[in-house]
Tab-separated table of C-alpha atoms in Angstrom:
chain	number	residue	atom	x	y	z
A	1	MET	CA	-195.870	-222.451	-112.835
A	2	ASN	CA	-194.304	-223.124	-116.220
A	3	LYS	CA	-197.618	-224.482	-117.475
A	4	GLN	CA	-199.346	-221.332	-116.242
A	5	SER	CA	-196.837	-219.092	-118.024
A	6	ARG	CA	-197.203	-221.068	-121.242
A	7	LEU	CA	-201.000	-220.794	-121.136
A	8	THR	CA	-200.767	-217.026	-120.589
A	9	THR	CA	-198.338	-216.715	-123.518
A	10	TYR	CA	-200.548	-218.787	-125.819
A	11	ILE	CA	-203.618	-216.726	-124.870
A	12	LEU	CA	-201.745	-213.499	-125.675
A	13	ILE	CA	-200.669	-214.953	-129.012
A	14	GLY	CA	-204.274	-215.960	-129.733
A	15	LEU	CA	-205.419	-212.438	-128.821
A	16	ALA	CA	-202.906	-210.793	-131.164
A	17	LEU	CA	-203.616	-213.185	-134.036
A	18	GLY	CA	-207.338	-212.669	-133.526
A	19	ILE	CA	-207.006	-208.900	-133.933
A	20	ILE	CA	-204.920	-209.297	-137.116
A	21	THR	CA	-207.187	-211.968	-138.608
A	22	GLY	CA	-210.353	-210.046	-137.775
A	23	TYR	CA	-208.963	-206.894	-139.372
A	24	PHE	CA	-208.110	-208.661	-142.638
A	25	ALA	CA	-211.396	-210.581	-142.658
A	26	HIS	CA	-213.387	-207.359	-142.246
A	27	ASP	CA	-211.548	-205.599	-145.088
A	28	ASN	CA	-211.088	-208.432	-147.566
A	29	LEU	CA	-213.818	-211.055	-147.192
A	30	ALA	CA	-217.033	-210.783	-149.169
A	31	SER	CA	-219.014	-211.881	-146.132
A	32	PRO	CA	-217.217	-210.948	-142.887
A	33	THR	CA	-220.440	-211.631	-140.984
A	34	GLY	CA	-220.348	-215.251	-142.145
A	35	PHE	CA	-216.750	-215.495	-140.961
A	36	ALA	CA	-217.765	-214.010	-137.610
A	37	ASP	CA	-220.568	-216.561	-137.261
A	38	THR	CA	-218.098	-219.392	-137.931
A	39	MET	CA	-215.712	-218.032	-135.311
A	40	ALA	CA	-218.615	-217.767	-132.873
A	41	LEU	CA	-219.061	-221.535	-133.077
A	42	ILE	CA	-215.558	-222.062	-131.662
A	43	THR	CA	-216.111	-219.542	-128.871
A	44	THR	CA	-219.505	-221.031	-128.048
A	45	LEU	CA	-218.023	-224.528	-127.887
A	46	PHE	CA	-215.351	-223.409	-125.427
A	47	LEU	CA	-217.798	-221.521	-123.200
A	48	ARG	CA	-220.131	-224.522	-123.176
A	49	LEU	CA	-217.218	-226.730	-122.116
A	50	ILE	CA	-216.548	-224.307	-119.266
A	51	LYS	CA	-220.215	-224.228	-118.261
A	52	MET	CA	-220.157	-228.031	-118.247
A	53	ILE	CA	-217.621	-227.820	-115.421
A	54	ILE	CA	-219.121	-225.021	-113.323
A	55	ALA	CA	-222.081	-226.719	-111.585
A	56	PRO	CA	-220.330	-229.890	-110.338
A	57	LEU	CA	-217.200	-227.901	-109.427
A	58	VAL	CA	-219.034	-225.214	-107.451
A	59	PHE	CA	-221.257	-227.772	-105.682
A	60	SER	CA	-218.473	-230.189	-104.748
A	61	THR	CA	-215.937	-227.576	-103.628
A	62	LEU	CA	-218.434	-225.472	-101.692
A	63	VAL	CA	-219.990	-228.445	-99.852
A	64	CYS	CA	-216.525	-229.767	-98.960
A	65	GLY	CA	-215.415	-226.321	-97.846
A	66	ILE	CA	-218.383	-225.902	-95.505
A	67	ALA	CA	-218.159	-229.468	-94.164
A	68	LYS	CA	-214.445	-229.069	-93.418
A	69	MET	CA	-215.133	-225.887	-91.443
A	70	GLY	CA	-217.059	-227.967	-88.962
A	71	ASP	CA	-219.650	-226.176	-86.858
A	72	ALA	CA	-222.216	-223.673	-88.093
A	73	THR	CA	-220.582	-220.921	-86.019
A	74	ALA	CA	-217.463	-221.021	-88.202
A	75	VAL	CA	-219.562	-220.995	-91.366
A	76	GLY	CA	-221.580	-218.043	-90.098
A	77	ARG	CA	-218.478	-216.121	-89.041
A	78	VAL	CA	-216.790	-216.550	-92.405
A	79	GLY	CA	-220.054	-215.785	-94.199
A	80	VAL	CA	-220.535	-212.499	-92.336
A	81	LYS	CA	-216.966	-211.413	-93.067
A	82	THR	CA	-217.356	-212.386	-96.718
A	83	LEU	CA	-220.636	-210.543	-97.238
A	84	GLY	CA	-219.304	-207.530	-95.318
A	85	TRP	CA	-216.341	-207.281	-97.685
A	86	PHE	CA	-218.610	-207.734	-100.717
A	87	PHE	CA	-220.946	-204.975	-99.535
A	88	ILE	CA	-218.100	-202.496	-99.106
A	89	ALA	CA	-216.584	-203.454	-102.471
A	90	SER	CA	-219.992	-203.075	-104.161
A	91	VAL	CA	-220.522	-199.588	-102.752
A	92	MET	CA	-216.986	-198.599	-103.792
A	93	SER	CA	-217.428	-199.933	-107.349
A	94	LEU	CA	-220.857	-198.378	-107.904
A	95	SER	CA	-219.742	-195.052	-106.403
A	96	LEU	CA	-216.579	-194.925	-108.510
A	97	GLY	CA	-218.564	-195.415	-111.726
A	98	LEU	CA	-221.001	-192.700	-110.662
A	99	VAL	CA	-218.262	-190.201	-109.777
A	100	LEU	CA	-216.272	-190.759	-112.975
A	101	VAL	CA	-219.261	-190.523	-115.341
A	102	ASN	CA	-220.225	-187.206	-113.734
A	103	ILE	CA	-216.664	-185.886	-114.056
A	104	PHE	CA	-216.038	-187.032	-117.647
A	105	ARG	CA	-219.644	-186.651	-118.905
A	106	PRO	CA	-219.015	-188.847	-121.999
A	107	GLY	CA	-222.679	-188.723	-123.045
A	108	ASP	CA	-222.544	-184.987	-123.760
A	109	ALA	CA	-220.665	-185.699	-127.014
A	110	LEU	CA	-223.795	-187.446	-128.357
A	111	LEU	CA	-226.266	-184.840	-127.126
A	112	GLY	CA	-228.652	-183.849	-129.920
A	113	HIS	CA	-227.756	-186.841	-132.075
A	114	MET	CA	-230.080	-189.329	-130.373
A	115	ALA	CA	-233.587	-190.022	-131.630
A	116	ALA	CA	-235.966	-190.641	-128.757
A	117	THR	CA	-237.403	-193.735	-130.400
A	118	ALA	CA	-238.904	-196.724	-128.700
A	119	ALA	CA	-236.445	-199.090	-130.335
A	120	LYS	CA	-235.830	-202.285	-128.466
A	121	ALA	CA	-232.377	-203.530	-127.556
A	122	ASP	CA	-233.493	-207.181	-127.742
A	123	LEU	CA	-232.799	-207.810	-124.064
A	124	ALA	CA	-235.054	-209.486	-121.515
A	125	THR	CA	-235.636	-206.936	-118.760
A	126	SER	CA	-238.906	-207.897	-117.122
A	127	SER	CA	-237.391	-210.531	-114.830
A	128	LEU	CA	-235.129	-208.230	-112.841
A	129	THR	CA	-237.550	-206.977	-110.194
A	130	LEU	CA	-236.771	-207.317	-106.486
A	131	LYS	CA	-239.619	-209.826	-106.104
A	132	ASP	CA	-238.253	-212.060	-108.845
A	133	PHE	CA	-234.731	-211.781	-107.433
A	134	VAL	CA	-235.894	-212.942	-104.006
A	135	THR	CA	-237.877	-215.868	-105.426
A	136	HIS	CA	-234.940	-216.691	-107.681
A	137	LEU	CA	-232.633	-217.111	-104.673
A	138	VAL	CA	-233.874	-220.585	-103.763
A	139	PRO	CA	-234.116	-223.264	-106.478
A	140	SER	CA	-237.406	-225.090	-106.885
A	141	SER	CA	-235.184	-227.990	-107.977
A	142	ILE	CA	-231.417	-228.193	-107.604
A	143	VAL	CA	-231.328	-230.317	-110.747
A	144	ASP	CA	-232.975	-227.471	-112.662
A	145	GLY	CA	-230.563	-224.950	-111.100
A	146	MET	CA	-227.561	-227.028	-112.107
A	147	ALA	CA	-228.937	-227.640	-115.587
A	148	LYS	CA	-229.213	-223.865	-116.112
A	149	ASN	CA	-225.905	-223.109	-114.351
A	150	GLU	CA	-227.621	-220.757	-111.906
A	151	ILE	CA	-224.644	-220.154	-109.640
A	152	LEU	CA	-226.608	-218.319	-106.948
A	153	GLN	CA	-229.094	-221.193	-106.639
A	154	ILE	CA	-226.271	-223.739	-106.524
A	155	VAL	CA	-224.607	-221.688	-103.774
A	156	ILE	CA	-227.799	-221.557	-101.685
A	157	PHE	CA	-228.376	-225.322	-101.969
A	158	SER	CA	-224.701	-226.060	-101.264
A	159	LEU	CA	-224.801	-223.918	-98.111
A	160	PHE	CA	-227.685	-225.988	-96.753
A	161	PHE	CA	-226.214	-229.292	-97.921
A	162	GLY	CA	-222.726	-228.564	-96.553
A	163	SER	CA	-224.066	-227.323	-93.215
A	164	ALA	CA	-226.220	-230.454	-92.873
A	165	ALA	CA	-223.229	-232.674	-93.735
A	166	ALA	CA	-221.180	-230.962	-91.037
A	167	ALA	CA	-223.990	-231.410	-88.511
A	168	VAL	CA	-224.377	-235.139	-89.298
A	169	GLY	CA	-220.744	-235.724	-88.375
A	170	PRO	CA	-218.808	-238.955	-89.118
A	171	LYS	CA	-221.711	-240.549	-90.996
A	172	ALA	CA	-221.242	-237.972	-93.778
A	173	ASN	CA	-217.481	-238.555	-94.134
A	174	VAL	CA	-217.865	-241.037	-96.989
A	175	LEU	CA	-220.050	-238.592	-98.915
A	176	ILE	CA	-217.664	-235.677	-98.289
A	177	ASP	CA	-214.700	-237.773	-99.421
A	178	ALA	CA	-216.598	-238.675	-102.594
A	179	LEU	CA	-217.403	-235.019	-103.309
A	180	ASP	CA	-213.773	-234.113	-102.644
A	181	GLY	CA	-212.854	-236.680	-105.295
A	182	VAL	CA	-215.397	-235.104	-107.669
A	183	ALA	CA	-213.793	-231.701	-107.118
A	184	HIS	CA	-210.316	-233.026	-107.969
A	185	VAL	CA	-211.635	-234.800	-111.059
A	186	MET	CA	-213.380	-231.629	-112.246
A	187	LEU	CA	-210.169	-229.632	-111.780
A	188	LYS	CA	-208.414	-232.224	-113.940
A	189	VAL	CA	-211.161	-231.835	-116.550
A	190	THR	CA	-210.552	-228.093	-116.323
A	191	GLY	CA	-206.938	-228.657	-117.291
A	192	TYR	CA	-208.051	-230.502	-120.418
A	193	VAL	CA	-210.579	-227.815	-121.365
A	194	MET	CA	-208.063	-224.992	-120.857
A	195	LYS	CA	-205.903	-226.374	-123.635
A	196	PHE	CA	-208.560	-224.980	-125.997
A	197	ALA	CA	-208.493	-221.497	-124.415
A	198	PRO	CA	-206.047	-219.864	-126.894
A	199	PHE	CA	-208.187	-221.044	-129.827
A	200	ALA	CA	-211.343	-219.676	-128.177
A	201	VAL	CA	-209.646	-216.331	-127.526
A	202	PHE	CA	-208.511	-216.151	-131.156
A	203	ALA	CA	-212.021	-216.928	-132.411
A	204	ALA	CA	-213.781	-214.479	-130.067
A	205	VAL	CA	-211.594	-211.513	-130.965
A	206	ALA	CA	-211.340	-212.334	-134.690
A	207	GLY	CA	-215.101	-212.734	-135.000
A	208	THR	CA	-215.910	-209.480	-133.191
A	209	ILE	CA	-213.473	-207.368	-135.211
A	210	ALA	CA	-214.403	-209.077	-138.491
A	211	LYS	CA	-218.036	-208.151	-137.913
A	212	SER	CA	-217.604	-204.620	-136.546
A	213	GLY	CA	-214.144	-203.612	-137.783
A	214	LEU	CA	-211.508	-201.663	-135.894
A	215	GLY	CA	-213.593	-198.561	-136.571
A	216	VAL	CA	-215.946	-199.477	-133.744
A	217	LEU	CA	-213.061	-198.879	-131.368
A	218	SER	CA	-212.294	-195.396	-132.712
A	219	THR	CA	-215.959	-194.331	-132.902
A	220	TYR	CA	-216.386	-194.746	-129.175
A	221	GLY	CA	-212.713	-194.273	-128.361
A	222	VAL	CA	-213.229	-191.531	-125.786
A	223	PHE	CA	-215.958	-193.419	-123.929
A	224	MET	CA	-213.870	-196.600	-123.912
A	225	ALA	CA	-210.728	-194.762	-122.796
A	226	GLU	CA	-212.588	-193.154	-119.897
A	227	PHE	CA	-214.145	-196.467	-118.873
A	228	TYR	CA	-210.801	-198.274	-119.055
A	229	PHE	CA	-209.283	-195.474	-116.959
A	230	GLY	CA	-211.999	-196.134	-114.393
A	231	ILE	CA	-211.224	-199.866	-114.492
A	232	ALA	CA	-207.513	-199.137	-113.934
A	233	LEU	CA	-208.424	-196.902	-111.004
A	234	LEU	CA	-210.672	-199.624	-109.560
A	235	TRP	CA	-207.829	-202.164	-109.890
A	236	THR	CA	-205.539	-199.739	-108.065
A	237	LEU	CA	-208.041	-199.317	-105.235
A	238	LEU	CA	-208.655	-203.063	-104.924
A	239	ILE	CA	-204.930	-203.871	-104.901
A	240	PHE	CA	-204.269	-201.074	-102.369
A	241	ILE	CA	-206.967	-202.384	-100.028
A	242	GLY	CA	-205.572	-205.884	-100.521
A	243	PHE	CA	-202.110	-204.551	-99.643
A	244	LEU	CA	-203.448	-203.204	-96.328
A	245	PHE	CA	-204.312	-206.774	-95.301
A	246	LEU	CA	-201.920	-208.970	-97.266
A	247	LYS	CA	-198.891	-206.634	-97.329
A	248	GLY	CA	-196.362	-207.526	-100.012
A	249	ARG	CA	-198.003	-210.863	-100.750
A	250	VAL	CA	-200.737	-209.071	-102.700
A	251	PHE	CA	-198.307	-208.806	-105.621
A	252	ALA	CA	-197.750	-212.564	-105.575
A	253	LEU	CA	-201.541	-212.921	-105.607
A	254	MET	CA	-201.741	-210.678	-108.682
A	255	LYS	CA	-199.219	-212.925	-110.368
A	256	GLU	CA	-201.449	-215.944	-109.697
A	257	MET	CA	-204.494	-214.024	-110.943
A	258	ARG	CA	-202.726	-213.015	-114.173
A	259	SER	CA	-203.744	-216.097	-116.165
A	260	PRO	CA	-207.430	-216.266	-115.079
A	261	ALA	CA	-207.825	-212.494	-115.480
A	262	LEU	CA	-206.374	-212.665	-118.985
A	263	LEU	CA	-208.695	-215.554	-119.810
A	264	ALA	CA	-211.699	-213.594	-118.529
A	265	PHE	CA	-210.538	-210.535	-120.484
A	266	SER	CA	-210.083	-212.437	-123.719
A	267	THR	CA	-213.376	-214.359	-123.583
A	268	ALA	CA	-215.368	-211.539	-121.933
A	269	SER	CA	-216.621	-214.065	-119.362
A	270	SER	CA	-215.808	-214.158	-115.642
A	271	GLU	CA	-217.339	-217.625	-115.546
A	272	ALA	CA	-214.717	-218.966	-117.954
A	273	ALA	CA	-212.000	-218.082	-115.458
A	274	TYR	CA	-213.625	-219.608	-112.357
A	275	PRO	CA	-211.728	-222.933	-112.312
A	276	LYS	CA	-208.340	-221.268	-112.943
A	277	THR	CA	-209.065	-218.641	-110.277
A	278	LEU	CA	-209.761	-221.371	-107.727
A	279	GLU	CA	-206.501	-223.143	-108.651
A	280	GLY	CA	-204.530	-219.900	-108.462
A	281	LEU	CA	-205.860	-219.056	-104.999
A	282	GLU	CA	-204.924	-222.486	-103.665
A	283	ARG	CA	-201.414	-222.154	-105.134
A	284	PHE	CA	-201.172	-218.752	-103.490
A	285	GLY	CA	-201.813	-220.423	-100.145
A	286	VAL	CA	-205.528	-219.932	-99.499
A	287	ARG	CA	-206.772	-223.139	-97.914
A	288	ASN	CA	-209.325	-225.057	-99.905
A	289	ARG	CA	-212.146	-224.756	-97.399
A	290	ILE	CA	-211.978	-220.938	-97.568
A	291	ALA	CA	-211.376	-220.646	-101.317
A	292	SER	CA	-214.180	-223.068	-102.159
A	293	PHE	CA	-216.552	-221.195	-99.822
A	294	VAL	CA	-215.839	-217.538	-100.623
A	295	LEU	CA	-215.206	-217.679	-104.376
A	296	PRO	CA	-218.581	-219.153	-105.491
A	297	ILE	CA	-220.411	-216.603	-103.331
A	298	GLY	CA	-218.274	-213.874	-104.900
A	299	TYR	CA	-219.460	-214.897	-108.339
A	300	SER	CA	-222.988	-214.006	-107.258
A	301	PHE	CA	-222.385	-211.024	-104.983
A	302	ASN	CA	-219.056	-209.434	-105.889
A	303	LEU	CA	-218.806	-208.542	-109.583
A	304	ASP	CA	-216.880	-205.302	-109.058
A	305	GLY	CA	-216.208	-204.497	-112.712
A	306	SER	CA	-219.801	-205.168	-113.758
A	307	MET	CA	-221.207	-202.989	-110.963
A	308	MET	CA	-218.957	-200.048	-111.832
A	309	TYR	CA	-220.055	-200.390	-115.461
A	310	CYS	CA	-223.731	-200.363	-114.499
A	311	THR	CA	-223.617	-196.866	-112.966
A	312	PHE	CA	-221.178	-195.549	-115.583
A	313	ALA	CA	-223.235	-196.766	-118.559
A	314	THR	CA	-226.669	-195.848	-117.182
A	315	VAL	CA	-225.762	-192.211	-116.531
A	316	PHE	CA	-223.881	-192.083	-119.867
A	317	ILE	CA	-227.114	-192.986	-121.695
A	318	ALA	CA	-229.054	-190.409	-119.695
A	319	GLN	CA	-226.472	-187.751	-120.638
A	320	ALA	CA	-226.715	-188.712	-124.332
A	321	TYR	CA	-230.457	-187.977	-124.211
A	322	GLY	CA	-230.002	-184.751	-122.268
A	323	ILE	CA	-231.668	-186.207	-119.170
A	324	GLU	CA	-230.184	-184.681	-116.035
A	325	MET	CA	-230.394	-186.934	-112.996
A	326	SER	CA	-230.370	-185.267	-109.598
A	327	LEU	CA	-228.068	-186.465	-106.840
A	328	GLY	CA	-231.047	-188.104	-105.141
A	329	GLN	CA	-232.033	-189.946	-108.311
A	330	GLN	CA	-228.467	-191.159	-108.808
A	331	MET	CA	-228.306	-192.395	-105.211
A	332	THR	CA	-231.613	-194.207	-105.700
A	333	MET	CA	-230.323	-195.729	-108.919
A	334	MET	CA	-227.204	-196.909	-107.111
A	335	ALA	CA	-229.345	-198.580	-104.432
A	336	VAL	CA	-231.443	-200.301	-107.124
A	337	LEU	CA	-228.312	-201.530	-108.898
A	338	MET	CA	-226.902	-202.765	-105.585
A	339	LEU	CA	-229.837	-205.188	-105.414
A	340	THR	CA	-230.452	-206.077	-109.056
A	341	SER	CA	-226.771	-206.758	-109.775
A	342	LYS	CA	-226.597	-209.492	-107.140
A	343	GLY	CA	-226.793	-212.917	-108.654
A	344	MET	CA	-225.862	-211.490	-112.061
A	345	ALA	CA	-224.096	-214.320	-113.866
A	346	GLY	CA	-220.502	-213.690	-114.923
A	347	VAL	CA	-221.310	-214.198	-118.585
A	348	PRO	CA	-221.397	-211.830	-121.567
A	349	ARG	CA	-224.296	-209.297	-121.786
A	350	ALA	CA	-225.495	-209.903	-118.222
A	351	SER	CA	-224.615	-206.297	-117.311
A	352	LEU	CA	-226.650	-205.043	-120.271
A	353	VAL	CA	-229.734	-206.841	-118.976
A	354	VAL	CA	-229.390	-205.150	-115.580
A	355	ILE	CA	-228.794	-201.745	-117.194
A	356	ALA	CA	-231.774	-202.144	-119.526
A	357	ALA	CA	-234.019	-202.902	-116.541
A	358	THR	CA	-232.675	-199.856	-114.683
A	359	LEU	CA	-233.271	-197.523	-117.653
A	360	GLY	CA	-236.962	-198.395	-117.634
A	361	GLN	CA	-237.313	-197.617	-113.935
A	362	PHE	CA	-235.914	-194.083	-114.413
A	363	ASN	CA	-237.725	-193.278	-117.687
A	364	ILE	CA	-234.535	-193.262	-119.744
A	365	PRO	CA	-235.157	-194.495	-123.328
A	366	GLU	CA	-234.218	-198.151	-123.675
A	367	ALA	CA	-233.078	-197.335	-127.214
A	368	GLY	CA	-229.970	-195.917	-125.556
A	369	MET	CA	-228.804	-199.487	-125.116
A	370	LEU	CA	-228.107	-199.488	-128.846
A	371	LEU	CA	-225.278	-197.050	-128.119
A	372	LEU	CA	-223.427	-199.733	-126.220
A	373	LEU	CA	-224.217	-202.918	-128.113
A	374	GLY	CA	-221.536	-202.362	-130.750
A	375	ILE	CA	-218.703	-202.015	-128.265
A	376	ASP	CA	-220.068	-204.028	-125.359
A	377	HIS	CA	-217.780	-206.984	-126.059
A	378	PHE	CA	-214.706	-204.786	-125.556
A	379	LEU	CA	-216.170	-203.256	-122.397
A	380	ASP	CA	-217.170	-206.689	-121.100
A	381	MET	CA	-213.563	-207.840	-121.498
A	382	ALA	CA	-212.410	-205.231	-118.965
A	383	ARG	CA	-215.185	-205.733	-116.459
A	384	SER	CA	-214.887	-209.533	-116.576
A	385	ALA	CA	-211.168	-209.362	-115.768
A	386	THR	CA	-211.949	-206.934	-112.943
A	387	ASN	CA	-214.505	-209.346	-111.484
A	388	VAL	CA	-211.768	-211.994	-111.294
A	389	ILE	CA	-209.312	-209.641	-109.581
A	390	GLY	CA	-211.928	-208.439	-107.087
A	391	ASN	CA	-212.973	-211.957	-106.104
A	392	GLY	CA	-209.360	-213.138	-105.868
A	393	ILE	CA	-208.431	-210.343	-103.451
A	394	ALA	CA	-211.633	-210.816	-101.436
A	395	THR	CA	-210.991	-214.544	-100.982
A	396	ALA	CA	-207.370	-214.016	-99.952
A	397	VAL	CA	-208.296	-211.300	-97.431
A	398	VAL	CA	-211.004	-213.456	-95.814
A	399	ALA	CA	-208.474	-216.303	-95.587
A	400	LYS	CA	-206.041	-213.926	-93.880
A	401	TRP	CA	-208.703	-212.838	-91.389
A	402	GLU	CA	-209.488	-216.462	-90.585
A	403	GLY	CA	-205.823	-217.506	-90.256
A	404	GLU	CA	-206.341	-219.919	-93.156
A	405	MET	CA	-203.373	-218.795	-95.239
A	406	ASP	CA	-200.463	-221.148	-95.993
A	407	PRO	CA	-197.125	-220.415	-97.661
A	408	PRO	CA	-197.345	-220.417	-101.476
A	409	LYS	CA	-197.393	-223.841	-103.093
A	410	THR	CA	-194.698	-224.631	-105.620
A	411	ALA	CA	-195.598	-226.469	-108.800
């Protein structure tokens, strides 16, 4: 626990120093963009180190989790409960974003100031159709899926592999023990990588502010304040629902999620916090076979913060162009986002890709994406942290349902 507290403190220090350094770099350096590019190298290095861990960690922990559950009935039961929770959380997140953007109407402030140009936002949008999503579910090669860190494909392969290992029985014990060893080694590697986290946080924040300045925050201050209010409300709802199942222990869970959520917030990447989230859940008392099963699936199907942002941002852009969407159109859009957001990687800009694809389907100018690009890093920080909180609560609740919760582990 002391190590966790120290990491959190160092990340906060890195965050504060990054803001100060970025501010001075923007105002005093001849080429703040060059400084930002240098800082981006540090952030990129850290995120690549994290991505190096993800594939072997997800595969080994998920296969072991399924194999330890035993029969396919247990896997199916837990899977149904998990997906049921994710569906309800998705509807809640998407609906909350839709309700708030219609109440606040942040896009009205830009009405009349937008040129209906065909400018491109430099985002790949053509690959987000339902057909491509379905074909993307199953990897043509697991090696290719792991090489590209496609979490959803790794999850699908691991489900089959783990179920087959459980069905084989004792003959697979040696393999399962080996994968269990791989999981523990990767968690140790995670510990080494996390020592660089404060430096990555410093570089990410310093580079962003050096390039855009603090003015970018004030320019869109109202929009950001309203979105952050929505995020706070979503946190409140998630914690309240968690309280209904976990009672007072939900606050201990939030304490365990503090460090991974802060890491996700600072780096604007849910993926960066995956290993620490898994560790925190196991310290909280969630047994490994549940945590290693539910959490990877959550990273593909339960990105609560990103889903709320999708509805909020899409309608905001429509409002900025004076495009009024009927209730039916907004419900249709929510259904589309429910599908296209699944499998969305927990990495920066993934939400923008989904939003850009949705804009095209509803004849909203894609140029509206340019409204968000300048501040997206700061918005991504909030939604990434929310994704961590949502998946942490979901995993703990499923463990409670299954009677797979132990007393908290002491460090």
